[in-house]
mmCIF file of C-alpha atoms in Angstrom:
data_model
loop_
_atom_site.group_PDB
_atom_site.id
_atom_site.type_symbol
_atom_site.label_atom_id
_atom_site.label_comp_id
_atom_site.label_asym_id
_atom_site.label_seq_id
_atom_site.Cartn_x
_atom_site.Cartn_y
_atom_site.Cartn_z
ATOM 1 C CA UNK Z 1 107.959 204.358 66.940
ATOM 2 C CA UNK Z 2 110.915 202.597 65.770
ATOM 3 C CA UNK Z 3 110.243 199.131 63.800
ATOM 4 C CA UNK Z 4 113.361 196.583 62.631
ATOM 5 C CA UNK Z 5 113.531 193.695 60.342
ATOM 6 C CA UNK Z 6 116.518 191.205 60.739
ATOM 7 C CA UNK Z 7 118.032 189.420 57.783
ATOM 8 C CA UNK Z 8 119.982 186.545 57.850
ATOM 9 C CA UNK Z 9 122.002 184.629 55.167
ATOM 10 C CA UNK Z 10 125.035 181.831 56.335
ATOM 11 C CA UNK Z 11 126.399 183.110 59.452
ATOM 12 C CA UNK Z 12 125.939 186.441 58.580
ATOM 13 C CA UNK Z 13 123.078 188.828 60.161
ATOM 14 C CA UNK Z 14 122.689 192.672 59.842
ATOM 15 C CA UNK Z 15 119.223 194.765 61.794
ATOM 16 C CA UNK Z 16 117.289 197.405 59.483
ATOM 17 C CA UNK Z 17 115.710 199.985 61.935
ATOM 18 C CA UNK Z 18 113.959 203.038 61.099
ATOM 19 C CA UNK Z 19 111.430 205.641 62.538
ATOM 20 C CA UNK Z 20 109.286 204.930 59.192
ATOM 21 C CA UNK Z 21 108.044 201.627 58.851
ATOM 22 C CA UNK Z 22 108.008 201.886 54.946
ATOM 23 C CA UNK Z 23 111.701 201.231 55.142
ATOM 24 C CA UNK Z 24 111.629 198.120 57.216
ATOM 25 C CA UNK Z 25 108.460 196.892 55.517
ATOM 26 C CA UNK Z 26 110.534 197.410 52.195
ATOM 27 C CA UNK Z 27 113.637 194.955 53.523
ATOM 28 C CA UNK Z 28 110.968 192.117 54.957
ATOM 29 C CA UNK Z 29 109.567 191.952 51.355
ATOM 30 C CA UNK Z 30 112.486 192.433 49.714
ATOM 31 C CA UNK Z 31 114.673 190.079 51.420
ATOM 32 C CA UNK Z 32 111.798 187.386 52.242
ATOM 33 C CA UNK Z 33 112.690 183.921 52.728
ATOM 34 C CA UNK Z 34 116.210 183.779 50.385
ATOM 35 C CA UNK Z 35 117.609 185.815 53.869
ATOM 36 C CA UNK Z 36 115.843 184.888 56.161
ATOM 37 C CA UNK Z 37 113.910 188.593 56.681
ATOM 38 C CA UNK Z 38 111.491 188.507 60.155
ATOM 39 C CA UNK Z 39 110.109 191.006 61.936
ATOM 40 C CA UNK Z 40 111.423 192.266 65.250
ATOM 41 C CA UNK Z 41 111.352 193.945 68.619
ATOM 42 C CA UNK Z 42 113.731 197.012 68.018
ATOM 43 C CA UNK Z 43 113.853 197.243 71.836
ATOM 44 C CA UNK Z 44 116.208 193.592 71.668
ATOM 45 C CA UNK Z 45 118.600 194.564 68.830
ATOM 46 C CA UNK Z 46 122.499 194.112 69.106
ATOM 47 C CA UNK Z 47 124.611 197.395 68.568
ATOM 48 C CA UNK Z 48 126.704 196.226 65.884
ATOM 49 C CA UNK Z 49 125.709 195.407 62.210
ATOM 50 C CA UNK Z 50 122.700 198.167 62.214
ATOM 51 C CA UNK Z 51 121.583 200.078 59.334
ATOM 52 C CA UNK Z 52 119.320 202.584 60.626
ATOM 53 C CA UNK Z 53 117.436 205.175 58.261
ATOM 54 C CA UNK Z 54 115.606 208.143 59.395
ATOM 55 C CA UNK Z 55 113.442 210.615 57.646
ATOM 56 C CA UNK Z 56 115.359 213.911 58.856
ATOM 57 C CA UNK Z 57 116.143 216.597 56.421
ATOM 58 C CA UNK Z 58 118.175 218.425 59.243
ATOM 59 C CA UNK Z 59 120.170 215.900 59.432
ATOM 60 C CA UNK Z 60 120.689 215.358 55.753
ATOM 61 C CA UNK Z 61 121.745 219.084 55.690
ATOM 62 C CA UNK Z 62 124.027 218.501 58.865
ATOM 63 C CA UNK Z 63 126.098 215.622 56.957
ATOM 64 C CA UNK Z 64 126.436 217.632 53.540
ATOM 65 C CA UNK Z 65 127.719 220.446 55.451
ATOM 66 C CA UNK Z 66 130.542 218.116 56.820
ATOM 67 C CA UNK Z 67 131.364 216.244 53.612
ATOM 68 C CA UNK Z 68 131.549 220.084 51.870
ATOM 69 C CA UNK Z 69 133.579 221.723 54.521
ATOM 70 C CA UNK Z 70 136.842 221.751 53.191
ATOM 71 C CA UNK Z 71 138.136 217.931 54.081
ATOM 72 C CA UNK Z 72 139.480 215.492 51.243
ATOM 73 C CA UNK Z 73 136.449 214.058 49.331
ATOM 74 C CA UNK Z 74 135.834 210.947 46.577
ATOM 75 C CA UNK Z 75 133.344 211.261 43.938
ATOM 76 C CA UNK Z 76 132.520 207.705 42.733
ATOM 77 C CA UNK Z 77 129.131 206.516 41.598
ATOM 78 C CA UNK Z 78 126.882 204.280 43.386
ATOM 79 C CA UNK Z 79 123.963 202.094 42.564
ATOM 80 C CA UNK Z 80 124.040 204.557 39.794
ATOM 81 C CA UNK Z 81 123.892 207.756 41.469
ATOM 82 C CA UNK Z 82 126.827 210.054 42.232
ATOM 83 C CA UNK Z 83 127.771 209.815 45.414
ATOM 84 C CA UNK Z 84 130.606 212.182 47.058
ATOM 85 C CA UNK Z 85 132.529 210.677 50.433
ATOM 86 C CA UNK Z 86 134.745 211.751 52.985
ATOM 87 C CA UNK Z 87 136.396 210.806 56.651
ATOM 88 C CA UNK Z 88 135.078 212.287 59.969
ATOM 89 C CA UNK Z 89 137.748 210.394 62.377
ATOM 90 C CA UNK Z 90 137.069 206.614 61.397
ATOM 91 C CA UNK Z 91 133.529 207.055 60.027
ATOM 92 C CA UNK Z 92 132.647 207.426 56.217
ATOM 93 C CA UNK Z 93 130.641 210.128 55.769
ATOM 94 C CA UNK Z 94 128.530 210.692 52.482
ATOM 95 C CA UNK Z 95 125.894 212.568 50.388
ATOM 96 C CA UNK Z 96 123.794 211.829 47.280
ATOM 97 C CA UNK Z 97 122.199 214.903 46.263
ATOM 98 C CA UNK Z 98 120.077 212.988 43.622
ATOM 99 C CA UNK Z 99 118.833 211.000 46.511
ATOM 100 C CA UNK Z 100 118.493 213.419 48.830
ATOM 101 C CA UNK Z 101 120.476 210.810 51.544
ATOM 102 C CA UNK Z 102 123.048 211.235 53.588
ATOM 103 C CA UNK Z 103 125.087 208.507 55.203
ATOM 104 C CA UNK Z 104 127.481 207.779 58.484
ATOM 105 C CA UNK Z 105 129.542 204.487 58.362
ATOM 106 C CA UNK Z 106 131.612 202.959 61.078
ATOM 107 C CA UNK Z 107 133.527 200.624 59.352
ATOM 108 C CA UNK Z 108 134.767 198.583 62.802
ATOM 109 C CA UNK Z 109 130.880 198.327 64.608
ATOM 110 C CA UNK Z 110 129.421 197.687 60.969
ATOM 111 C CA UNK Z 111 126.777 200.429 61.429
ATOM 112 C CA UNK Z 112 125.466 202.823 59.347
ATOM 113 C CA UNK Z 113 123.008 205.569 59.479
ATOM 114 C CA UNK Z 114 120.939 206.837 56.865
ATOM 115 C CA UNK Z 115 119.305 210.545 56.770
ATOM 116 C CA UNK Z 116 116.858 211.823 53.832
ATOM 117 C CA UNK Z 117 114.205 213.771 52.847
ATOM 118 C CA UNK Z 118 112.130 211.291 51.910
ATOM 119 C CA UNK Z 119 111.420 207.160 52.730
ATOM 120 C CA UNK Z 120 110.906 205.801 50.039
ATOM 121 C CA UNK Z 121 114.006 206.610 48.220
ATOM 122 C CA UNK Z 122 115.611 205.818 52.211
ATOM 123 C CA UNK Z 123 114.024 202.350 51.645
ATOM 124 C CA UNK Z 124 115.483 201.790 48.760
ATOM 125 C CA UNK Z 125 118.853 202.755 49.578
ATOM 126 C CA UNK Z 126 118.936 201.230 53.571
ATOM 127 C CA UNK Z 127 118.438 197.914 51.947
ATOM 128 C CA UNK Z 128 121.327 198.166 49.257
ATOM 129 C CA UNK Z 129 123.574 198.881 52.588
ATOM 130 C CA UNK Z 130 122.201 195.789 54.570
ATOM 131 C CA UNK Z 131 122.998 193.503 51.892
ATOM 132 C CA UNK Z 132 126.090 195.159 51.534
ATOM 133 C CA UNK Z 133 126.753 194.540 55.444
ATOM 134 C CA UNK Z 134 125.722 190.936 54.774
ATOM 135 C CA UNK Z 135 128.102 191.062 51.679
ATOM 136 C CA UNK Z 136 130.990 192.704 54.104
ATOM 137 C CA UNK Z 137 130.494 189.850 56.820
ATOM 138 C CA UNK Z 138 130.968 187.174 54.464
ATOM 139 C CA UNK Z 139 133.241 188.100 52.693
ATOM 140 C CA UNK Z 140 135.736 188.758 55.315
ATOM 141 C CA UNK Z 141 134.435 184.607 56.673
ATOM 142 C CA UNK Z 142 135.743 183.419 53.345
ATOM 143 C CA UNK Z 143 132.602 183.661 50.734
ATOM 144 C CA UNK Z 144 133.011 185.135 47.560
ATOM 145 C CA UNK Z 145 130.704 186.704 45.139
ATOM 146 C CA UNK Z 146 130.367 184.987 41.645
ATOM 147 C CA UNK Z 147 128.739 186.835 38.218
ATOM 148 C CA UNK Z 148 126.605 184.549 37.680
ATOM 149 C CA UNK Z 149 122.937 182.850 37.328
ATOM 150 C CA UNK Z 150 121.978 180.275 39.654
ATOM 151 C CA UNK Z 151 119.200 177.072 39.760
ATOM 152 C CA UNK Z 152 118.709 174.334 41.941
ATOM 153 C CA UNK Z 153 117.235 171.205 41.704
ATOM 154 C CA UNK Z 154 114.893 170.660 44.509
ATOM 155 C CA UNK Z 155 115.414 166.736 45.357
ATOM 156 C CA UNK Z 156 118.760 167.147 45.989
ATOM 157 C CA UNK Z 157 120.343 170.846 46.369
ATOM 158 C CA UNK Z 158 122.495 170.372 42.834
ATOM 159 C CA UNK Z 159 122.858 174.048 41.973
ATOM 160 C CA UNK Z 160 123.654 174.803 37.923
ATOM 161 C CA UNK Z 161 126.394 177.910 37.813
ATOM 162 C CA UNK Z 162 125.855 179.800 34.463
ATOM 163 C CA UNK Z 163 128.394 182.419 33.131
ATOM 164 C CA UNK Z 164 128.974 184.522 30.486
ATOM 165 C CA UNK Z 165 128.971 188.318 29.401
ATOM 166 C CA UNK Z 166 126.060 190.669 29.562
ATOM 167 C CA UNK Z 167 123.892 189.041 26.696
ATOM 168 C CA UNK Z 168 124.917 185.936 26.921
ATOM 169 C CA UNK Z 169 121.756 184.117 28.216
ATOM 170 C CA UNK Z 170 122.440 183.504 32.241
ATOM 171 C CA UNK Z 171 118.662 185.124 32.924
ATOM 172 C CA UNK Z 172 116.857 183.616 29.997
ATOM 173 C CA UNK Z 173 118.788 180.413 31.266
ATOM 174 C CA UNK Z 174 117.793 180.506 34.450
ATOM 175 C CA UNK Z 175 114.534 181.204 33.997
ATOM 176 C CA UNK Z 176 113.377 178.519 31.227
ATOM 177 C CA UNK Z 177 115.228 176.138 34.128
ATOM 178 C CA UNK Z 178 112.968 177.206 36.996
ATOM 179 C CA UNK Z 179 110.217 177.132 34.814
ATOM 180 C CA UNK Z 180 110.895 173.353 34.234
ATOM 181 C CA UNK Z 181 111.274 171.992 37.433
ATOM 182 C CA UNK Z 182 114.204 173.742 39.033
ATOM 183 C CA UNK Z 183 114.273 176.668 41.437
ATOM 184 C CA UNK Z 184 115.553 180.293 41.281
ATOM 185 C CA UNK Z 185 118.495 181.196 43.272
ATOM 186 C CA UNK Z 186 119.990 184.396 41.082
ATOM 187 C CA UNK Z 187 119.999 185.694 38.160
ATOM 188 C CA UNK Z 188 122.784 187.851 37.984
ATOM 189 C CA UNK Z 189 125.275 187.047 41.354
ATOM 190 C CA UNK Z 190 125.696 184.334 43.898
ATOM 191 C CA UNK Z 191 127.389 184.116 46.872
ATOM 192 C CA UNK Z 192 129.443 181.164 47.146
ATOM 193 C CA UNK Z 193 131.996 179.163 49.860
ATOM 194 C CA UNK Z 194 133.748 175.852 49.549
ATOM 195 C CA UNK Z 195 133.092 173.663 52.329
ATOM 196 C CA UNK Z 196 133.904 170.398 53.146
ATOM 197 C CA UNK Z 197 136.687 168.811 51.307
ATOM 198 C CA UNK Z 198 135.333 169.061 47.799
ATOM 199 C CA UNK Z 199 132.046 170.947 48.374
ATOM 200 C CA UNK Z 200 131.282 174.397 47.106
ATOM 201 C CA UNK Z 201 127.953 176.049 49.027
ATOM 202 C CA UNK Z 202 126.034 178.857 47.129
ATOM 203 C CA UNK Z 203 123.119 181.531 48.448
ATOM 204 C CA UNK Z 204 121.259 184.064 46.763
ATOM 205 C CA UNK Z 205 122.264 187.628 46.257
ATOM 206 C CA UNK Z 206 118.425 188.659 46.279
ATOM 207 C CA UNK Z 207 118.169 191.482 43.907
ATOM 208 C CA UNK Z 208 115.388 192.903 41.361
ATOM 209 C CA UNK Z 209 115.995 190.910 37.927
ATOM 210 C CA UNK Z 210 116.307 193.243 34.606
ATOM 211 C CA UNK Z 211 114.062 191.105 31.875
ATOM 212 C CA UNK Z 212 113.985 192.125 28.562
ATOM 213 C CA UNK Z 213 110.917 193.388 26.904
ATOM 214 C CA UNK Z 214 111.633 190.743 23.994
ATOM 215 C CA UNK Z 215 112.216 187.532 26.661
ATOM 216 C CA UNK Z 216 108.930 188.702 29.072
ATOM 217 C CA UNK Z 217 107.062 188.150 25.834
ATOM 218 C CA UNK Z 218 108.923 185.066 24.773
ATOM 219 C CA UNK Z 219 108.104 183.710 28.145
ATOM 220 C CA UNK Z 220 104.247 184.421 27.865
ATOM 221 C CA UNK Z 221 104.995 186.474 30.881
ATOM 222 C CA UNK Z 222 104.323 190.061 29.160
ATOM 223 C CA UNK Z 223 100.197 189.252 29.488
ATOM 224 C CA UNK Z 224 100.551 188.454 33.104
ATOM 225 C CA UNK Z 225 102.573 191.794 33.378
ATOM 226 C CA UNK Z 226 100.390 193.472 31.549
ATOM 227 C CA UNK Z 227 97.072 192.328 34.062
ATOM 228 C CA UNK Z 228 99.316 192.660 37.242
ATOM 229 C CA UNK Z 229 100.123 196.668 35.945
ATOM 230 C CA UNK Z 230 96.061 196.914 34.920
ATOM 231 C CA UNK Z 231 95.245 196.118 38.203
ATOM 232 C CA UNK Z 232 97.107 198.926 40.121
ATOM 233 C CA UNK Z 233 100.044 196.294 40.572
ATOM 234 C CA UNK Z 234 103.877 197.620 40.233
ATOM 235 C CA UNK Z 235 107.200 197.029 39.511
ATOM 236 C CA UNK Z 236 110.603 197.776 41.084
ATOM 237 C CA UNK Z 237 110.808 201.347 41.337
ATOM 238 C CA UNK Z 238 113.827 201.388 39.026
ATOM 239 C CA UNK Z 239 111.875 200.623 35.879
ATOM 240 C CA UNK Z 240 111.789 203.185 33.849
ATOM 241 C CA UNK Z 241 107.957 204.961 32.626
ATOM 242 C CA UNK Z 242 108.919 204.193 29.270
ATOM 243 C CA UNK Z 243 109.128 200.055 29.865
ATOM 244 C CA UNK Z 244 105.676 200.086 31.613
ATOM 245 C CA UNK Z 245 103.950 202.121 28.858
ATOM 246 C CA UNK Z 246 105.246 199.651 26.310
ATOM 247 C CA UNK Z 247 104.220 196.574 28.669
ATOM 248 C CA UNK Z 248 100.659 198.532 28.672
ATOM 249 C CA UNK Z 249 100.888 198.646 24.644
ATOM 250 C CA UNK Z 250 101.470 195.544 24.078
ATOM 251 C CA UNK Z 251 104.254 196.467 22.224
ATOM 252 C CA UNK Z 252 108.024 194.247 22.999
ATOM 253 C CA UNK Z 253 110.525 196.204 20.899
ATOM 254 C CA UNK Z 254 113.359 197.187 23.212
ATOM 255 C CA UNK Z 255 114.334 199.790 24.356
ATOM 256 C CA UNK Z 256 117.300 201.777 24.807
ATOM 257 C CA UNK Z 257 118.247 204.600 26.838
ATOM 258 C CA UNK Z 258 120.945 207.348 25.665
ATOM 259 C CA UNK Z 259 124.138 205.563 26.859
ATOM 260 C CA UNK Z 260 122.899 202.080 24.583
ATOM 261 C CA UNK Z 261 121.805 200.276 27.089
ATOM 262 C CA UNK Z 262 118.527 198.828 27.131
ATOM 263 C CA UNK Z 263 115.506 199.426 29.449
ATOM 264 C CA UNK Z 264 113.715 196.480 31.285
ATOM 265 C CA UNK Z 265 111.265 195.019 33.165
ATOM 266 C CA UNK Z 266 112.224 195.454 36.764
ATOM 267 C CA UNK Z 267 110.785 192.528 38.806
ATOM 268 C CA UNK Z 268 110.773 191.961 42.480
ATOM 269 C CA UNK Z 269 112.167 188.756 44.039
ATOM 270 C CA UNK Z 270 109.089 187.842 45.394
ATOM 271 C CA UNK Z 271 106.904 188.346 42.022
ATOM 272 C CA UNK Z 272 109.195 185.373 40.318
ATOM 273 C CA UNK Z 273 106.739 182.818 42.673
ATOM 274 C CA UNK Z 274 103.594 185.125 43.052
ATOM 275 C CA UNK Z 275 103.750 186.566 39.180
ATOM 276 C CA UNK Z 276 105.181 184.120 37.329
ATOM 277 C CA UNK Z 277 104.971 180.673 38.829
ATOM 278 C CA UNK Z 278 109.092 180.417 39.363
ATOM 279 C CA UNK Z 279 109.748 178.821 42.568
ATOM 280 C CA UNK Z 280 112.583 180.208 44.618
ATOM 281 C CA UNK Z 281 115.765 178.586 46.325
ATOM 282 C CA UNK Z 282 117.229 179.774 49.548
ATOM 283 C CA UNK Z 283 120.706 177.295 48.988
ATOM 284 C CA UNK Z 284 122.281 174.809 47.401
ATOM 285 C CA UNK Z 285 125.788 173.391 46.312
ATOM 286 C CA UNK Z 286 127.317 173.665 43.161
ATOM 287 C CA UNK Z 287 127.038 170.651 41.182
ATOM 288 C CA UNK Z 288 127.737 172.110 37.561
ATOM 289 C CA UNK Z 289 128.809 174.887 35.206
ATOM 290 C CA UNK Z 290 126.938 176.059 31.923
ATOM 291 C CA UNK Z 291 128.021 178.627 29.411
ATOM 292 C CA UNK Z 292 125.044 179.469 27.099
ATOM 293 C CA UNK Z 293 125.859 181.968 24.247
ATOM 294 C CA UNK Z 294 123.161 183.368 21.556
ATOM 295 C CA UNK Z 295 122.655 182.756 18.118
ATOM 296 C CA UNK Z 296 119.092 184.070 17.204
ATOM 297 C CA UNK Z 297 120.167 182.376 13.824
ATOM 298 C CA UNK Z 298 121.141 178.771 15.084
ATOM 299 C CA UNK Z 299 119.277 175.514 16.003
ATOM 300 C CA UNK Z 300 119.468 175.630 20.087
ATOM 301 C CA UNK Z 301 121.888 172.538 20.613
ATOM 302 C CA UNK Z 302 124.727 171.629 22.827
ATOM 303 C CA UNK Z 303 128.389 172.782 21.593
ATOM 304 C CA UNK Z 304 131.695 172.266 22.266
ATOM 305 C CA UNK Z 305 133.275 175.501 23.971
ATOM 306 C CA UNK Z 306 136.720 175.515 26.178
ATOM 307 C CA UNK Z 307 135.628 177.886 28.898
ATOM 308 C CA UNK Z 308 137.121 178.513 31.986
ATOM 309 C CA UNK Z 309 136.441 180.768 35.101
ATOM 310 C CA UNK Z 310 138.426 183.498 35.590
ATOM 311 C CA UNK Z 311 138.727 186.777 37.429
ATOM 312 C CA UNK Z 312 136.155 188.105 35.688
ATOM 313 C CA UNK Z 313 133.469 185.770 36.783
ATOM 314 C CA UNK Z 314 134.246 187.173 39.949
ATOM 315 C CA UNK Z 315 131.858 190.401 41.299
ATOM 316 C CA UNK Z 316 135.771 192.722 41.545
ATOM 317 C CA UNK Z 317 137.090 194.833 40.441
ATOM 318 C CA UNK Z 318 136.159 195.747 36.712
ATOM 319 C CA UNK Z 319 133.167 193.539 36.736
ATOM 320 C CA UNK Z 320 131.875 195.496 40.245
ATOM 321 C CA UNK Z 321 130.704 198.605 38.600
ATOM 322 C CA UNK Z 322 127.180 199.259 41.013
ATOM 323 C CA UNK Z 323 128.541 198.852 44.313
ATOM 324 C CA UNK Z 324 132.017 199.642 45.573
ATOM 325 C CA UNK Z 325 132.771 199.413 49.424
ATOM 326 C CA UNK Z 326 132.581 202.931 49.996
ATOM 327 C CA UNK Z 327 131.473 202.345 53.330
ATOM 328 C CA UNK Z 328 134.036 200.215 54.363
ATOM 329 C CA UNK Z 329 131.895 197.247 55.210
ATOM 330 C CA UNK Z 330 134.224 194.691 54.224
ATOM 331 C CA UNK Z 331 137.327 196.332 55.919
ATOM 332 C CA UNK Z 332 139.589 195.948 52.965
ATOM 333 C CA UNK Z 333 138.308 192.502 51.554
ATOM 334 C CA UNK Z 334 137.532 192.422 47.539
ATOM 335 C CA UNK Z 335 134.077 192.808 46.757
ATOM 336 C CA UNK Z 336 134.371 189.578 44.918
ATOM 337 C CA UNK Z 337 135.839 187.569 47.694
ATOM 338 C CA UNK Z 338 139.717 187.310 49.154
ATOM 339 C CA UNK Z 339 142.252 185.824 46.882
ATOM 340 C CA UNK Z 340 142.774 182.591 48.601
ATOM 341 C CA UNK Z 341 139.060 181.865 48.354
ATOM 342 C CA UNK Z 342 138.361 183.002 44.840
ATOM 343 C CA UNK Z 343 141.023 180.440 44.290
ATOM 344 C CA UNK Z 344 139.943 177.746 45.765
ATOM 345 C CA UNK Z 345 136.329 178.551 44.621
ATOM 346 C CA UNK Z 346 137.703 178.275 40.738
ATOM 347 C CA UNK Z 347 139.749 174.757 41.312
ATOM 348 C CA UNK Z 348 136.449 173.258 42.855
ATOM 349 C CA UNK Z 349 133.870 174.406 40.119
ATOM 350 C CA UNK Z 350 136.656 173.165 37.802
ATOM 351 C CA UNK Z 351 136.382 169.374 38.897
ATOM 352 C CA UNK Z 352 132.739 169.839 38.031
ATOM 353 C CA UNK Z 353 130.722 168.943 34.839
ATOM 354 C CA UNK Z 354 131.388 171.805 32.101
ATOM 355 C CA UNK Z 355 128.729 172.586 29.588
ATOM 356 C CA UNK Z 356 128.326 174.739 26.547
ATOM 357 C CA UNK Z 357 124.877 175.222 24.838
ATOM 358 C CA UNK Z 358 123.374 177.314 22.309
ATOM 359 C CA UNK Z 359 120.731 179.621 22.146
ATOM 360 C CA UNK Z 360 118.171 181.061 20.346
ATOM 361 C CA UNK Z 361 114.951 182.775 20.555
ATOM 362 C CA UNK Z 362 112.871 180.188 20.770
ATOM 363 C CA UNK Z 363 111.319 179.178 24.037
ATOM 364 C CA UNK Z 364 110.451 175.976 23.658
ATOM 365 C CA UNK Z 365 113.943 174.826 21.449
ATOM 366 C CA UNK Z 366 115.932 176.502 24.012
ATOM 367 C CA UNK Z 367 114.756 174.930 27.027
ATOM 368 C CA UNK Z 368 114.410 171.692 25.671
ATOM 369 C CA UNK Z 369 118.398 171.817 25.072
ATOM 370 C CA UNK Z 370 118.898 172.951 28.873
ATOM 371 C CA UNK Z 371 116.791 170.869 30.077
ATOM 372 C CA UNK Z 372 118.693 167.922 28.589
ATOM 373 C CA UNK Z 373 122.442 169.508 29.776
ATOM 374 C CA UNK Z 374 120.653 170.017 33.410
ATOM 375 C CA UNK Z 375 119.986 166.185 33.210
ATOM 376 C CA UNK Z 376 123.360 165.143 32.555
ATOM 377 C CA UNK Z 377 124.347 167.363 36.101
#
């Protein structure tokens, strides 16, 4: 029996189907409310915008056999596994032996097709593709995709745009917000349109967040973690044996795996609400732009810091090293947006309030100081 799940975000709309409902159960919970995820009749879906998956090792076999028979390949790595592509007339074809998936894209219907050994590791994978089909479709209707965190105030839809580089505080930032009376949009990438004459709009990009082992336990969150793992509870699949055996020691030294980059705690969009008390956001509009940097050695305070978005900020190029459109689902469109928007997307955040604050590692000091920038949005 085939089941489906529909997700929609803006205008855009993509079907998951699949003969094991594992993989369609995964994008309902996955995708929840921030897009819009419902159940529905596979018998009524449209032909375009698809991403079916199928348990079928056959077929797995079938598609490897094309990619390896003697045709111009790419290897590239994706969502951190190697992944090696190549053309069969217009579709993509591709394998990821670690996965054990193959895939078939047609960039011009927007469907792709999905063939493994195995569904969890299909579940997994068919929902990276339909948020890259969402990602595709709005891109090429003007969105672009912004490195970023993301809050919004619930009275009024004023979302909070932080930036910086990796370690720079956009998660703990975001977080200590939502825990004082804003909501979660992102934590790592938005999705983001101007509108209107002056208006910039901005959804989530609903992905697990990576939280440090030291800011879980400067949240208080670690003991809740702790219980939730206790009592047969999990994490994204992602996390890595190593983070959950520390969580289960009580112990909140990070860790680092062999390329210097540390391990965290992998948590699902949905636990932010259920877990941790961290309302979520489905949309907002941008109403200011904080850059948080920090100094475990520094009083938490505001600071004066001339900042400005650049190309960077933007989910392209360098700064897109997880998911490159190998699939073709944006037909040719940066993965951070087309120039024109990314544009006008940087002189509208511009006109908006610009704030700097400092960090540190205490809680309590640190949102304290946001809490009195968010005020001034």
């Amino acid at each position: 029996m085939i089941s489906a799940t529909r997700l929609e975000a803006a205008a855009a709309a993509v079907t998951v189907l699949s003969d094991q409902p594992e993989v369609t159960n995964w994008a309902l919970r996955y995708f929840g409310p921030w897009w819009n995820a419902t159940s529905v009749d596979a018998s009524g879906v449209p032909a375009d915008d698809v991403v079916t998956a199928r348990v079928d090792r056959a077929g797995y076999e079938a598609i490897t056999c094309l990619v390896r028979d003697g045709r111009p390949t790419e290897a590239v790595e994706y969502a951190k596994y190697p992944l090696l592509a190549a053309r069969d007339g217009e579709d993509v074809i591709a394998m990821s032996p670690d996965e054990v998936i193959a895939y078939r894209s047609t960039p011009s219907t927007g469907r792709v097709v999905l063939v493994g050994a195995e569904a969890q590791p299909l579940a997994l994978a068919a929902a990276r593709l339909a948020r890259e089909a969402i990602r595709g479709q709005l891109l090429r209707d003007g969105w672009a995709v912004l490195h970023s965190s993301a809050v919004v105030r619930p009275d009024d839809g004023a979302t909070l745009l932080t930036f910086g580089d990796k370690g720079a505080g956009k998660t703990t930032t975001a977080l200590l917000l939502a825990s004082h009376g804003w909501q979660l949009l992102a934590n790592d990438r938005v999705l983001i349109r101007p509108t209107g004459e002056r208006d910039v709009e901005v959804v989530p990009w609903p992905s697990a967040a990576a939280l440090g082992l030291g800011l879980l336990h400067s949240l208080g969150w670690d003991a809740i973690a702790r219980e939730h793992l206790r009592a047969g509870g999990t994490f994204h699949p992602t996390q890595h044996p190593d983070v959950t055996e520390a969580l289960l020691a009580r112990d909140h030294t990070p860790l680092w795996d062999s390329k210097g980059k540390e391990r965290k705690v992998q948590v699902f969009p949905d636990q932010f609400p259920d877990l941790f008390d961290v309302p979520l956001a489905t949309g907002g509009r941008a109403a200011g732009v904080l850059f948080p940097q920090v100094d475990v050695n520094s009083t938490p305070d505001i600071i004066d810091v001339a900042r400005t978005l650049g190309d960077g900020d933007f989910m392209s190029g360098p700064t897109e090293d997880r998911y490159p459109d190998v699939f073709g689902l944006a037909q040719g469109v940066d993965g951070g947006g087309k120039a024109s928007a990314r544009a006008e997307v940087v002189s509208r955040l511009a006109a908006l309030p610009h704030r700097a604050v400092r960090l540190s590692h205490d809680v309590s000091a640190d949102a304290a100081v946001l809490g009195k920038v968010a005020n001034t949005v």
